[in-house]
Amino acid sequence: MFSGIAARYDLLNHLLSGNVDKRWRRLVANGLQPSLVEGARVLDVACGTGDLSLVLAGAGRASVVGLDFCRPMLEIARRKAEADSRAVPFVEGDALRLPFADETFDVVTIAFGLRNLAGVFEGLRELRRILRPGGRVAVLEFSSPVVPGFRALFRFYFTRVLPRIGGLVSGSRGAYEYLPDSVSRFPDQKRLAELMREAGFEGVSYRNLTGGIAALHTGARAPGGG
Ligand SMILES: C[S@@+](CC[C@H](N)C(=O)[O-])C[C@H]1O[C@@H](n2cnc3c(N)ncnc32)[C@H](O)[C@@H]1O
């Protein structure tokens, strides 16, 4: 599915969100800024066309690696890194079996990726595994709008309007029907925070973005146990 929409993925992200997606990714980088220091290692899981990886690389001096299992997405990410003169390696791999040793990274991020994994909890455990104790995690994902009137309006847009535009522009209506479907099955803000704690992260908190259309959850790998 992701291979089929890769070529139009960026265009549709910006079009369907009115460019708000760019602001959301910048907020991830802003929140992580103190950790993006020289020598720090950052993994951006389910990086897609690399937008968040490149924002992270530009936000500090850390070494950023992007990972995704969809080659056409990675090819676009590599071209963007080259055009930006950024030395960001983009590697092919499965988020549920990350090709890295335990405790390799200081920061791990996943943007609009966790919802797509076969197991959300298993995905969180895998993010934790490759993070050093005390290392930071950031999860950016669609969530549940918190204001009732706005929620109804957004729901109409997300389930009726977006699949049509997404289908027309990408040629894959299924992919843009899958989007609201997968969001409706995904845990809301509070439940995701609980799952992150259960997966062994501490200091978990979240911030609603654009009225809760998306949420940014952050935390750190607990030093031991978990
Ligand atoms: C909605 S896109 C998000 C891309 C990017 N992070 C962004 O913010 O635009 C979801 C990405 O998750 C990737 N993905 C889904 N399941 C995956 C898995 N098990 N392992 C690696 N990547 C995965 C897809 O290939 C796709 O590029």
PDB file of N, CA, C and O in Angstrom, residues 36-68:
ATOM      1  N   LEU A  36      19.471  16.533  21.019  1.00  0.00           N
ATOM      2  CA  LEU A  36      20.028  16.414  19.658  1.00  0.00           C
ATOM      3  C   LEU A  36      21.440  17.004  19.589  1.00  0.00           C
ATOM      4  O   LEU A  36      21.761  17.815  18.724  1.00  0.00           O
ATOM      5  N   VAL A  37      22.255  16.553  20.513  1.00  0.00           N
ATOM      6  CA  VAL A  37      23.601  17.127  20.649  1.00  0.00           C
ATOM      7  C   VAL A  37      24.620  16.304  19.869  1.00  0.00           C
ATOM      8  O   VAL A  37      24.359  15.154  19.492  1.00  0.00           O
ATOM      9  N   GLU A  38      25.770  16.881  19.655  1.00  0.00           N
ATOM     10  CA  GLU A  38      26.884  16.214  18.976  1.00  0.00           C
ATOM     11  C   GLU A  38      27.140  14.850  19.629  1.00  0.00           C
ATOM     12  O   GLU A  38      27.196  14.735  20.845  1.00  0.00           O
ATOM     13  N   GLY A  39      27.231  13.813  18.829  1.00  0.00           N
ATOM     14  CA  GLY A  39      27.528  12.478  19.364  1.00  0.00           C
ATOM     15  C   GLY A  39      26.277  11.667  19.666  1.00  0.00           C
ATOM     16  O   GLY A  39      26.344  10.444  19.797  1.00  0.00           O
ATOM     17  N   ALA A  40      25.119  12.339  19.789  1.00  0.00           N
ATOM     18  CA  ALA A  40      23.882  11.602  20.079  1.00  0.00           C
ATOM     19  C   ALA A  40      23.439  10.840  18.826  1.00  0.00           C
ATOM     20  O   ALA A  40      23.636  11.311  17.703  1.00  0.00           O
ATOM     21  N   ARG A  41      22.838   9.672  19.041  1.00  0.00           N
ATOM     22  CA  ARG A  41      22.356   8.866  17.910  1.00  0.00           C
ATOM     23  C   ARG A  41      20.835   8.814  17.954  1.00  0.00           C
ATOM     24  O   ARG A  41      20.245   8.499  18.992  1.00  0.00           O
ATOM     25  N   VAL A  42      20.227   9.129  16.820  1.00  0.00           N
ATOM     26  CA  VAL A  42      18.762   9.227  16.739  1.00  0.00           C
ATOM     27  C   VAL A  42      18.263   8.264  15.668  1.00  0.00           C
ATOM     28  O   VAL A  42      18.817   8.220  14.565  1.00  0.00           O
ATOM     29  N   LEU A  43      17.229   7.504  15.997  1.00  0.00           N
ATOM     30  CA  LEU A  43      16.605   6.639  14.986  1.00  0.00           C
ATOM     31  C   LEU A  43      15.175   7.113  14.753  1.00  0.00           C
ATOM     32  O   LEU A  43      14.378   7.222  15.691  1.00  0.00           O
ATOM     33  N   ASP A  44      14.854   7.383  13.493  1.00  0.00           N
ATOM     34  CA  ASP A  44      13.484   7.756  13.118  1.00  0.00           C
ATOM     35  C   ASP A  44      12.852   6.535  12.435  1.00  0.00           C
ATOM     36  O   ASP A  44      13.178   6.219  11.292  1.00  0.00           O
ATOM     37  N   VAL A  45      11.971   5.860  13.167  1.00  0.00           N
ATOM     38  CA  VAL A  45      11.373   4.601  12.687  1.00  0.00           C
ATOM     39  C   VAL A  45      10.142   4.913  11.822  1.00  0.00           C
ATOM     40  O   VAL A  45       9.410   5.860  12.104  1.00  0.00           O
ATOM     41  N   ALA A  46       9.923   4.081  10.789  1.00  0.00           N
ATOM     42  CA  ALA A  46       8.818   4.301   9.836  1.00  0.00           C
ATOM     43  C   ALA A  46       8.944   5.705   9.249  1.00  0.00           C
ATOM     44  O   ALA A  46       7.982   6.473   9.207  1.00  0.00           O
ATOM     45  N   CYS A  47      10.144   6.008   8.794  1.00  0.00           N
ATOM     46  CA  CYS A  47      10.492   7.383   8.380  1.00  0.00           C
ATOM     47  C   CYS A  47       9.793   7.799   7.094  1.00  0.00           C
ATOM     48  O   CYS A  47       9.758   8.986   6.772  1.00  0.00           O
ATOM     49  N   GLY A  48       9.287   6.837   6.313  1.00  0.00           N
ATOM     50  CA  GLY A  48       8.625   7.184   5.053  1.00  0.00           C
ATOM     51  C   GLY A  48       9.558   7.963   4.142  1.00  0.00           C
ATOM     52  O   GLY A  48      10.701   7.551   3.894  1.00  0.00           O
ATOM     53  N   THR A  49       9.101   9.117   3.668  1.00  0.00           N
ATOM     54  CA  THR A  49       9.910   9.923   2.738  1.00  0.00           C
ATOM     55  C   THR A  49      10.901  10.822   3.490  1.00  0.00           C
ATOM     56  O   THR A  49      11.473  11.735   2.883  1.00  0.00           O
ATOM     57  N   GLY A  50      11.068  10.587   4.777  1.00  0.00           N
ATOM     58  CA  GLY A  50      12.171  11.191   5.519  1.00  0.00           C
ATOM     59  C   GLY A  50      11.953  12.591   6.068  1.00  0.00           C
ATOM     60  O   GLY A  50      12.901  13.189   6.586  1.00  0.00           O
ATOM     61  N   ASP A  51      10.735  13.103   6.020  1.00  0.00           N
ATOM     62  CA  ASP A  51      10.547  14.493   6.462  1.00  0.00           C
ATOM     63  C   ASP A  51      10.985  14.717   7.912  1.00  0.00           C
ATOM     64  O   ASP A  51      11.692  15.677   8.203  1.00  0.00           O
ATOM     65  N   LEU A  52      10.548  13.837   8.828  1.00  0.00           N
ATOM     66  CA  LEU A  52      10.927  14.045  10.230  1.00  0.00           C
ATOM     67  C   LEU A  52      12.434  13.822  10.415  1.00  0.00           C
ATOM     68  O   LEU A  52      13.089  14.586  11.130  1.00  0.00           O
ATOM     69  N   SER A  53      12.987  12.794   9.764  1.00  0.00           N
ATOM     70  CA  SER A  53      14.430  12.529   9.904  1.00  0.00           C
ATOM     71  C   SER A  53      15.228  13.780   9.521  1.00  0.00           C
ATOM     72  O   SER A  53      16.181  14.155  10.205  1.00  0.00           O
ATOM     73  N   LEU A  54      14.811  14.434   8.433  1.00  0.00           N
ATOM     74  CA  LEU A  54      15.557  15.597   7.942  1.00  0.00           C
ATOM     75  C   LEU A  54      15.369  16.800   8.864  1.00  0.00           C
ATOM     76  O   LEU A  54      16.309  17.555   9.112  1.00  0.00           O
ATOM     77  N   VAL A  55      14.173  16.949   9.416  1.00  0.00           N
ATOM     78  CA  VAL A  55      13.957  18.043  10.384  1.00  0.00           C
ATOM     79  C   VAL A  55      14.832  17.804  11.616  1.00  0.00           C
ATOM     80  O   VAL A  55      15.477  18.724  12.126  1.00  0.00           O
ATOM     81  N   LEU A  56      14.891  16.553  12.075  1.00  0.00           N
ATOM     82  CA  LEU A  56      15.706  16.234  13.257  1.00  0.00           C
ATOM     83  C   LEU A  56      17.189  16.502  12.973  1.00  0.00           C
ATOM     84  O   LEU A  56      17.907  17.029  13.815  1.00  0.00           O
ATOM     85  N   ALA A  57      17.619  16.120  11.766  1.00  0.00           N
ATOM     86  CA  ALA A  57      19.032  16.322  11.413  1.00  0.00           C
ATOM     87  C   ALA A  57      19.371  17.806  11.358  1.00  0.00           C
ATOM     88  O   ALA A  57      20.487  18.209  11.693  1.00  0.00           O
ATOM     89  N   GLY A  58      18.387  18.620  10.964  1.00  0.00           N
ATOM     90  CA  GLY A  58      18.642  20.057  10.851  1.00  0.00           C
ATOM     91  C   GLY A  58      18.481  20.791  12.170  1.00  0.00           C
ATOM     92  O   GLY A  58      18.851  21.964  12.280  1.00  0.00           O
ATOM     93  N   ALA A  59      17.948  20.096  13.181  1.00  0.00           N
ATOM     94  CA  ALA A  59      17.618  20.790  14.433  1.00  0.00           C
ATOM     95  C   ALA A  59      18.743  20.735  15.462  1.00  0.00           C
ATOM     96  O   ALA A  59      18.633  21.318  16.535  1.00  0.00           O
ATOM     97  N   GLY A  60      19.799  20.017  15.165  1.00  0.00           N
ATOM     98  CA  GLY A  60      20.894  19.911  16.128  1.00  0.00           C
ATOM     99  C   GLY A  60      22.091  19.280  15.457  1.00  0.00           C
ATOM    100  O   GLY A  60      22.225  19.333  14.231  1.00  0.00           O
ATOM    101  N   ARG A  61      22.951  18.641  16.257  1.00  0.00           N
ATOM    102  CA  ARG A  61      24.173  18.070  15.686  1.00  0.00           C
ATOM    103  C   ARG A  61      24.213  16.551  15.824  1.00  0.00           C
ATOM    104  O   ARG A  61      25.258  15.920  15.626  1.00  0.00           O
ATOM    105  N   ALA A  62      23.059  15.957  16.192  1.00  0.00           N
ATOM    106  CA  ALA A  62      23.017  14.500  16.383  1.00  0.00           C
ATOM    107  C   ALA A  62      23.108  13.771  15.043  1.00  0.00           C
ATOM    108  O   ALA A  62      22.811  14.345  13.988  1.00  0.00           O
ATOM    109  N   SER A  63      23.515  12.485  15.091  1.00  0.00           N
ATOM    110  CA  SER A  63      23.520  11.642  13.887  1.00  0.00           C
ATOM    111  C   SER A  63      22.161  10.977  13.790  1.00  0.00           C
ATOM    112  O   SER A  63      21.753  10.254  14.711  1.00  0.00           O
ATOM    113  N   VAL A  64      21.480  11.209  12.686  1.00  0.00           N
ATOM    114  CA  VAL A  64      20.123  10.685  12.522  1.00  0.00           C
ATOM    115  C   VAL A  64      20.118   9.581  11.464  1.00  0.00           C
ATOM    116  O   VAL A  64      20.750   9.705  10.420  1.00  0.00           O
ATOM    117  N   VAL A  65      19.399   8.489  11.788  1.00  0.00           N
ATOM    118  CA  VAL A  65      19.195   7.394  10.834  1.00  0.00           C
ATOM    119  C   VAL A  65      17.688   7.253  10.640  1.00  0.00           C
ATOM    120  O   VAL A  65      16.931   7.286  11.618  1.00  0.00           O
ATOM    121  N   GLY A  66      17.240   7.104   9.400  1.00  0.00           N
ATOM    122  CA  GLY A  66      15.824   6.844   9.129  1.00  0.00           C
ATOM    123  C   GLY A  66      15.651   5.387   8.740  1.00  0.00           C
ATOM    124  O   GLY A  66      16.521   4.809   8.071  1.00  0.00           O
ATOM    125  N   LEU A  67      14.571   4.778   9.164  1.00  0.00           N
ATOM    126  CA  LEU A  67      14.303   3.369   8.830  1.00  0.00           C
ATOM    127  C   LEU A  67      12.859   3.209   8.372  1.00  0.00           C
ATOM    128  O   LEU A  67      11.939   3.786   8.963  1.00  0.00           O
ATOM    129  N   ASP A  68      12.675   2.398   7.336  1.00  0.00           N
ATOM    130  CA  ASP A  68      11.334   2.101   6.841  1.00  0.00           C
ATOM    131  C   ASP A  68      11.401   0.768   6.095  1.00  0.00           C
ATOM    132  O   ASP A  68      12.486   0.340   5.691  1.00  0.00           O
TER     133      ASP A  68
END
